CSV table of C-alpha atoms in Angstrom, one decimal:
chain,number,residue,atom,x,y,z
A,264,UNK,CA,3.6,-5.6,74.0
A,265,UNK,CA,2.4,-8.4,71.8
A,266,UNK,CA,-0.2,-6.2,70.1
A,267,UNK,CA,2.5,-3.5,69.5
A,268,UNK,CA,4.7,-6.1,67.8
A,269,UNK,CA,1.9,-7.3,65.6
A,270,UNK,CA,1.1,-3.8,64.5
A,271,UNK,CA,4.8,-3.1,63.7
A,272,UNK,CA,5.0,-6.3,61.7
A,273,UNK,CA,1.9,-5.3,59.6
A,274,UNK,CA,3.4,-1.8,59.0
A,275,UNK,CA,6.7,-3.3,57.8
A,276,UNK,CA,4.9,-5.7,55.5
A,277,UNK,CA,2.8,-2.9,54.0
A,278,UNK,CA,5.9,-0.7,53.5
A,279,UNK,CA,7.6,-3.5,51.6
A,280,UNK,CA,4.6,-4.0,49.4
A,281,UNK,CA,4.3,-0.3,48.6
A,282,UNK,CA,8.0,-0.1,47.9
A,283,UNK,CA,7.8,-2.9,45.3
A,284,UNK,CA,4.7,-1.6,43.5
A,285,UNK,CA,6.5,0.7,41.0
A,286,UNK,CA,8.9,-2.1,40.1
A,287,UNK,CA,6.1,-4.5,39.4
A,288,UNK,CA,4.3,-2.0,37.3
A,289,UNK,CA,7.5,-1.2,35.4
A,290,UNK,CA,7.9,-4.9,34.6
A,291,UNK,CA,4.5,-5.0,32.8
A,292,UNK,CA,4.8,-4.7,29.0
A,293,UNK,CA,3.8,-1.4,27.5
A,294,UNK,CA,1.6,-1.1,24.4
A,295,UNK,CA,3.2,1.2,21.8
A,296,UNK,CA,1.0,3.6,19.9
A,297,UNK,CA,1.1,3.1,16.1
A,298,UNK,CA,3.2,5.6,14.2
A,299,UNK,CA,1.2,7.7,11.7
A,300,UNK,CA,2.2,7.6,8.1
A,301,UNK,CA,0.4,10.3,6.0
A,302,UNK,CA,-0.4,9.2,2.4
A,303,UNK,CA,-1.0,11.9,-0.2
A,304,UNK,CA,-3.2,11.4,-3.2
A,305,UNK,CA,-5.1,13.3,-5.9
A,306,UNK,CA,-7.8,12.6,-8.4
A,307,UNK,CA,-6.3,9.8,-10.4
A,308,UNK,CA,-8.7,7.0,-11.2
A,309,UNK,CA,-8.7,4.1,-10.5
A,310,UNK,CA,-6.1,4.9,-7.8
A,311,UNK,CA,-7.9,7.8,-6.2
A,312,UNK,CA,-11.4,8.8,-7.0
A,313,UNK,CA,-12.9,11.9,-5.3
A,314,UNK,CA,-16.7,12.1,-5.5
A,315,UNK,CA,-17.7,15.7,-5.6
A,316,UNK,CA,-21.3,15.0,-4.9
A,317,UNK,CA,-20.9,13.4,-1.5
A,318,UNK,CA,-17.2,14.0,-0.7
A,319,UNK,CA,-16.4,10.3,-0.6
A,320,UNK,CA,-12.9,9.1,-1.6
A,321,UNK,CA,-12.4,5.6,-3.1
A,322,UNK,CA,-10.0,3.8,-5.3
A,323,UNK,CA,-7.0,1.4,-5.1
A,324,UNK,CA,-4.9,3.7,-2.9
A,325,UNK,CA,-7.7,3.9,-0.3
A,326,UNK,CA,-8.2,0.1,-0.4
A,327,UNK,CA,-4.4,-0.5,-0.1
A,328,UNK,CA,-4.2,1.8,2.9
A,329,UNK,CA,-7.0,-0.2,4.6
A,330,UNK,CA,-5.2,-3.5,3.8
A,331,UNK,CA,-2.0,-2.1,5.3
A,332,UNK,CA,-3.8,-1.0,8.5
A,333,UNK,CA,-5.6,-4.4,8.8
A,334,UNK,CA,-2.4,-6.4,8.3
A,335,UNK,CA,-0.2,-4.8,11.0
A,336,UNK,CA,-0.6,-2.4,14.0
A,337,UNK,CA,2.8,-0.8,14.1
A,338,UNK,CA,2.0,1.9,11.6
A,339,UNK,CA,-1.3,3.7,10.9
A,340,UNK,CA,-1.6,4.9,7.3
A,341,UNK,CA,-3.9,7.9,6.9
A,342,UNK,CA,-5.0,9.4,3.5
A,343,UNK,CA,-4.4,13.1,2.9
A,344,UNK,CA,-6.1,14.6,-0.2
A,345,UNK,CA,-4.2,17.0,-2.5
A,346,UNK,CA,-4.4,18.0,-6.2
A,347,UNK,CA,-2.2,17.2,-9.2
A,348,UNK,CA,-0.8,20.7,-9.2
A,349,UNK,CA,-0.6,21.3,-5.5
A,350,UNK,CA,1.0,17.9,-4.6
A,351,UNK,CA,4.6,19.2,-4.9
A,352,UNK,CA,4.1,22.1,-2.4
A,353,UNK,CA,2.1,19.9,0.0
A,354,UNK,CA,4.9,17.3,-0.1
A,355,UNK,CA,7.6,20.0,0.5
A,356,UNK,CA,5.5,21.4,3.4
A,357,UNK,CA,5.2,17.8,5.0
A,358,UNK,CA,1.5,17.7,4.7
A,359,UNK,CA,2.0,14.0,3.8
A,360,UNK,CA,4.9,11.5,4.0
A,361,UNK,CA,4.5,9.3,1.0
A,362,UNK,CA,2.6,8.8,-2.2
A,363,UNK,CA,1.6,5.4,-3.6
A,364,UNK,CA,1.4,4.7,-7.4
A,365,UNK,CA,3.5,7.7,-8.4
A,366,UNK,CA,6.3,8.4,-10.9
A,367,UNK,CA,9.3,10.6,-10.3
A,368,UNK,CA,9.1,11.7,-13.9
A,369,UNK,CA,5.8,13.4,-13.2
A,370,UNK,CA,7.3,16.8,-12.3
A,371,UNK,CA,9.3,15.8,-9.2
A,372,UNK,CA,12.6,15.7,-10.9
A,373,UNK,CA,12.0,18.9,-13.0
A,374,UNK,CA,11.1,20.9,-9.9
A,375,UNK,CA,14.2,19.7,-8.1
A,376,UNK,CA,12.3,18.0,-5.2
A,377,UNK,CA,14.2,15.4,-3.4
A,378,UNK,CA,12.2,12.2,-3.1
A,379,UNK,CA,13.0,8.7,-2.0
A,380,UNK,CA,11.7,6.2,-4.6
A,381,UNK,CA,11.0,2.5,-4.1
A,382,UNK,CA,11.2,-0.3,-6.6
A,383,UNK,CA,8.2,-0.8,-8.8
A,384,UNK,CA,4.9,-1.6,-7.2
A,385,UNK,CA,2.6,-1.4,-10.2
A,386,UNK,CA,2.4,-0.9,-14.0
A,387,UNK,CA,-0.2,0.8,-16.1
A,388,UNK,CA,-0.3,3.1,-19.1
A,389,UNK,CA,-2.1,5.7,-21.0
A,390,UNK,CA,-3.8,5.2,-24.4
A,391,UNK,CA,-5.3,7.5,-27.0
A,392,UNK,CA,-9.0,7.1,-27.8
A,393,UNK,CA,-11.2,8.5,-30.6
A,394,UNK,CA,-14.7,7.8,-32.0
A,395,UNK,CA,-15.0,4.8,-34.3
A,396,UNK,CA,-15.4,6.1,-37.9
A,397,UNK,CA,-15.2,4.3,-41.2
A,398,UNK,CA,-11.9,5.9,-42.3
A,399,UNK,CA,-10.1,5.5,-39.0
A,400,UNK,CA,-7.7,2.7,-38.0
A,401,UNK,CA,-4.6,2.4,-35.9
A,402,UNK,CA,-2.6,4.5,-38.4
A,403,UNK,CA,-4.8,7.4,-37.6
A,404,UNK,CA,-3.2,7.7,-34.2
A,405,UNK,CA,0.2,8.5,-35.8
A,406,UNK,CA,-1.0,12.1,-36.0
A,407,UNK,CA,-3.2,12.2,-32.9
A,408,UNK,CA,-1.3,15.0,-31.2
A,409,UNK,CA,-2.1,17.2,-34.1
A,410,UNK,CA,-5.8,16.7,-33.4
A,411,UNK,CA,-8.0,18.5,-30.9
A,412,UNK,CA,-7.3,16.4,-27.9
A,413,UNK,CA,-8.7,16.2,-24.3
A,414,UNK,CA,-6.4,15.6,-21.4
A,415,UNK,CA,-6.5,16.2,-17.6
A,416,UNK,CA,-5.3,19.4,-15.9
A,417,UNK,CA,-2.1,18.9,-13.9
A,418,UNK,CA,-1.2,15.5,-15.5
A,419,UNK,CA,2.1,14.8,-17.2
A,420,UNK,CA,2.0,13.3,-20.7
A,421,UNK,CA,4.8,12.0,-22.8
A,422,UNK,CA,3.5,13.6,-26.0
A,423,UNK,CA,4.0,17.0,-24.2
A,424,UNK,CA,7.5,16.2,-22.9
A,425,UNK,CA,5.9,15.7,-19.4
A,426,UNK,CA,5.2,19.5,-19.2
A,427,UNK,CA,2.0,20.1,-17.4
A,428,UNK,CA,1.8,23.9,-17.4
A,429,UNK,CA,-1.6,24.8,-19.0
A,430,UNK,CA,-0.3,27.9,-20.8
A,431,UNK,CA,2.6,25.9,-22.3
A,432,UNK,CA,0.3,23.1,-23.4
A,433,UNK,CA,-2.2,25.4,-25.0
A,434,UNK,CA,0.5,27.2,-26.9
A,435,UNK,CA,1.7,23.9,-28.4
A,436,UNK,CA,-1.4,21.8,-28.8
A,437,UNK,CA,-5.1,22.2,-29.6
A,438,UNK,CA,-5.9,20.8,-26.1
A,439,UNK,CA,-8.9,20.8,-23.8
A,440,UNK,CA,-8.0,20.3,-20.1
A,441,UNK,CA,-10.6,18.8,-17.8
A,442,UNK,CA,-10.6,17.4,-14.2
A,443,UNK,CA,-11.2,13.7,-14.6
A,444,UNK,CA,-10.9,10.8,-17.0
A,445,UNK,CA,-14.7,10.3,-17.5
A,446,UNK,CA,-14.9,13.8,-18.7
A,447,UNK,CA,-12.2,13.0,-21.4
A,448,UNK,CA,-14.3,10.1,-22.6
A,449,UNK,CA,-17.5,12.1,-22.6
A,450,UNK,CA,-15.9,14.8,-24.8
A,451,UNK,CA,-14.7,12.2,-27.3
A,452,UNK,CA,-18.1,10.5,-27.5
A,453,UNK,CA,-19.9,13.8,-27.9
A,454,UNK,CA,-17.6,15.0,-30.7
A,455,UNK,CA,-16.4,18.0,-28.7
A,456,UNK,CA,-12.8,16.8,-29.2
A,457,UNK,CA,-11.3,14.5,-31.8
A,458,UNK,CA,-9.2,12.5,-29.4
A,459,UNK,CA,-8.4,11.9,-25.8
A,460,UNK,CA,-5.8,10.3,-23.6
A,461,UNK,CA,-6.8,8.2,-20.6
A,462,UNK,CA,-5.4,5.7,-18.2
A,463,UNK,CA,-5.7,2.2,-19.6
A,464,UNK,CA,-7.0,0.6,-16.4
A,465,UNK,CA,-9.6,3.3,-16.0
A,466,UNK,CA,-10.8,2.9,-19.6
A,467,UNK,CA,-11.2,-0.8,-19.3
A,468,UNK,CA,-13.2,-0.5,-16.1
A,469,UNK,CA,-15.4,2.2,-17.8
A,470,UNK,CA,-16.1,0.0,-20.7
A,471,UNK,CA,-17.0,-2.9,-18.4
A,472,UNK,CA,-19.6,-0.6,-16.8
A,473,UNK,CA,-20.7,0.9,-20.1
A,474,UNK,CA,-20.5,-2.0,-22.6
A,475,UNK,CA,-22.7,0.0,-25.0
A,476,UNK,CA,-19.8,2.4,-25.6
A,477,UNK,CA,-17.2,-0.3,-26.5
A,478,UNK,CA,-18.2,-0.4,-30.1
A,479,UNK,CA,-18.1,3.4,-30.3
A,480,UNK,CA,-14.5,3.9,-29.0
A,481,UNK,CA,-11.4,3.3,-31.1
A,482,UNK,CA,-8.5,2.6,-28.7
A,483,UNK,CA,-4.8,3.0,-29.8
A,484,UNK,CA,-2.5,0.1,-29.4
A,485,UNK,CA,0.2,2.7,-29.1
A,486,UNK,CA,0.7,4.0,-25.5
A,487,UNK,CA,1.4,7.6,-24.7
A,488,UNK,CA,3.4,6.4,-21.8
A,489,UNK,CA,3.9,3.2,-19.7
A,490,UNK,CA,3.5,3.8,-16.0
A,491,UNK,CA,6.3,2.5,-13.8
A,492,UNK,CA,4.5,3.1,-10.5
A,493,UNK,CA,6.4,3.4,-7.2
A,494,UNK,CA,6.2,4.6,-3.7
A,495,UNK,CA,7.6,8.1,-3.3
A,496,UNK,CA,8.6,9.2,0.2
A,497,UNK,CA,9.9,12.4,1.8
A,498,UNK,CA,13.6,11.9,2.7
A,499,UNK,CA,12.6,12.6,6.4
A,500,UNK,CA,9.5,10.4,6.4
A,501,UNK,CA,8.6,8.0,9.1
A,502,UNK,CA,9.1,5.1,6.7
A,503,UNK,CA,11.4,4.9,3.7
A,504,UNK,CA,9.9,4.2,0.3
A,505,UNK,CA,11.3,0.7,0.2
A,506,UNK,CA,10.2,0.0,3.7
A,507,UNK,CA,6.6,0.7,2.5
A,508,UNK,CA,7.2,-1.6,-0.4
A,509,UNK,CA,8.3,-4.2,2.0
A,510,UNK,CA,5.0,-3.9,3.9
A,511,UNK,CA,3.2,-4.2,0.5
A,512,UNK,CA,5.3,-7.3,-0.2
A,513,UNK,CA,4.0,-8.7,3.1
A,514,UNK,CA,0.5,-8.2,1.9
A,515,UNK,CA,1.4,-9.9,-1.4
A,516,UNK,CA,2.9,-12.8,0.4
A,517,UNK,CA,-0.4,-13.2,2.3
A,518,UNK,CA,-2.3,-13.2,-1.0
A,519,UNK,CA,-4.1,-9.9,-0.1
A,520,UNK,CA,-2.6,-7.6,-2.8
A,521,UNK,CA,-3.4,-9.3,-6.1
A,522,UNK,CA,-7.2,-9.3,-5.7
A,523,UNK,CA,-7.1,-5.5,-5.1
A,524,UNK,CA,-5.0,-4.9,-8.2
A,525,UNK,CA,-7.2,-7.2,-10.4
A,526,UNK,CA,-10.4,-5.6,-9.1
A,527,UNK,CA,-9.2,-2.3,-10.7
A,528,UNK,CA,-8.2,-3.9,-14.0
A,529,UNK,CA,-4.4,-4.0,-13.2
A,530,UNK,CA,-2.0,-6.9,-13.6
A,531,UNK,CA,-0.4,-7.5,-10.2
A,532,UNK,CA,3.4,-7.0,-9.9
A,533,UNK,CA,4.9,-9.9,-7.9
A,534,UNK,CA,6.3,-8.3,-4.7
A,535,UNK,CA,6.5,-11.3,-2.5
A,536,UNK,CA,9.9,-12.2,-4.0
A,537,UNK,CA,11.4,-9.2,-2.1
A,538,UNK,CA,9.7,-10.1,1.1
A,539,UNK,CA,11.1,-12.1,4.0
A,540,UNK,CA,9.0,-12.8,7.1
A,541,UNK,CA,9.1,-10.2,9.8
A,542,UNK,CA,12.1,-10.7,12.1
A,543,UNK,CA,11.4,-10.8,15.9
A,544,UNK,CA,12.4,-7.6,17.7
A,545,UNK,CA,14.7,-9.7,20.0
A,546,UNK,CA,17.0,-10.2,17.0
A,547,UNK,CA,17.8,-6.5,16.9
A,548,UNK,CA,16.2,-5.8,13.6
A,549,UNK,CA,13.4,-3.2,14.1
A,550,UNK,CA,10.5,-4.4,12.1
A,551,UNK,CA,11.2,-6.6,9.1
A,552,UNK,CA,13.6,-7.7,6.5
A,553,UNK,CA,13.5,-7.3,2.7
A,554,UNK,CA,15.9,-8.5,0.1
A,555,UNK,CA,16.1,-4.9,-1.0
A,556,UNK,CA,18.2,-4.3,2.0
A,557,UNK,CA,16.3,-1.4,3.3
A,558,UNK,CA,15.5,-2.2,6.9
A,559,UNK,CA,14.9,1.4,7.8
A,560,UNK,CA,11.8,1.1,9.9
A,561,UNK,CA,12.2,3.7,12.7
A,562,UNK,CA,11.3,3.5,16.4
A,563,UNK,CA,9.8,7.0,16.7
A,564,UNK,CA,7.8,9.4,14.7
A,565,UNK,CA,9.4,12.6,13.4
A,566,UNK,CA,7.5,15.8,13.9
A,567,UNK,CA,5.6,17.5,11.1
A,568,UNK,CA,2.7,19.9,10.6
A,569,UNK,CA,-0.8,18.5,11.1
A,570,UNK,CA,-2.7,17.8,7.9
A,571,UNK,CA,-5.6,20.0,6.9
A,572,UNK,CA,-8.5,18.8,4.8
A,573,UNK,CA,-8.3,20.0,1.2
A,574,UNK,CA,-10.2,19.4,-2.0
A,575,UNK,CA,-9.4,19.7,-5.6
């Protein structure tokens, strides 16, 4: 009888332990997987540089993505390559969620594409260049668009009214369209064209790497356009454009943003002034707080097609 009672006691104890196992497991904290944010980008030195020889992709956009991923683990930013001309369709098809260092004036408004734009995250500009010749000075650039000029296929230029259609451009200008900024500089130095238009930050970096060419290139003090660079996001993206800017402001507050900008010849835009420290989740604010008032950080990832690799 005593043995039977002991066995019964052991069975009851085991039953109670098993009954409480699920509750104990449920009480343990769960680790949330990071939400993926797809970042589109095209050949646009120094922001995105696609090396055709080995397939590598470098530039400020890639370094910024790496900094965002290293700073926090709630979102995983992944680069998706596109081209200047295909970026609109890829955006509409949800191949990517956002673009960094982009302007709404570069075709988005003209094509009637709805975009969510952040505040400014960077500034840059485009300048005209020509060979240094004895009879040339800054006044020569007053008629630069009447010269044979090199530009990049798919880009939007102020001198062309931000039209980027090659047929339209060739009907209005004596223009040579190439695929990258270094090709524009090469055409100018070889005398294949009279003038070129290039991104100011890229030109400065090129001249630092090729100091022998500095005395050969006349650079306009007049800009073709001033870049007011922002985050552009799809209206249904995982993160709003200003929420991404808030994460960039967090990097700036940690002194991790300015060195990236400066390494590519850019003057940093002070973003930390719009940043407030991340608010604990217990407060009910999901993610963080910005003085921009855009605390739209979501708690789930919206569905979208999987990205496919693409080249220029």
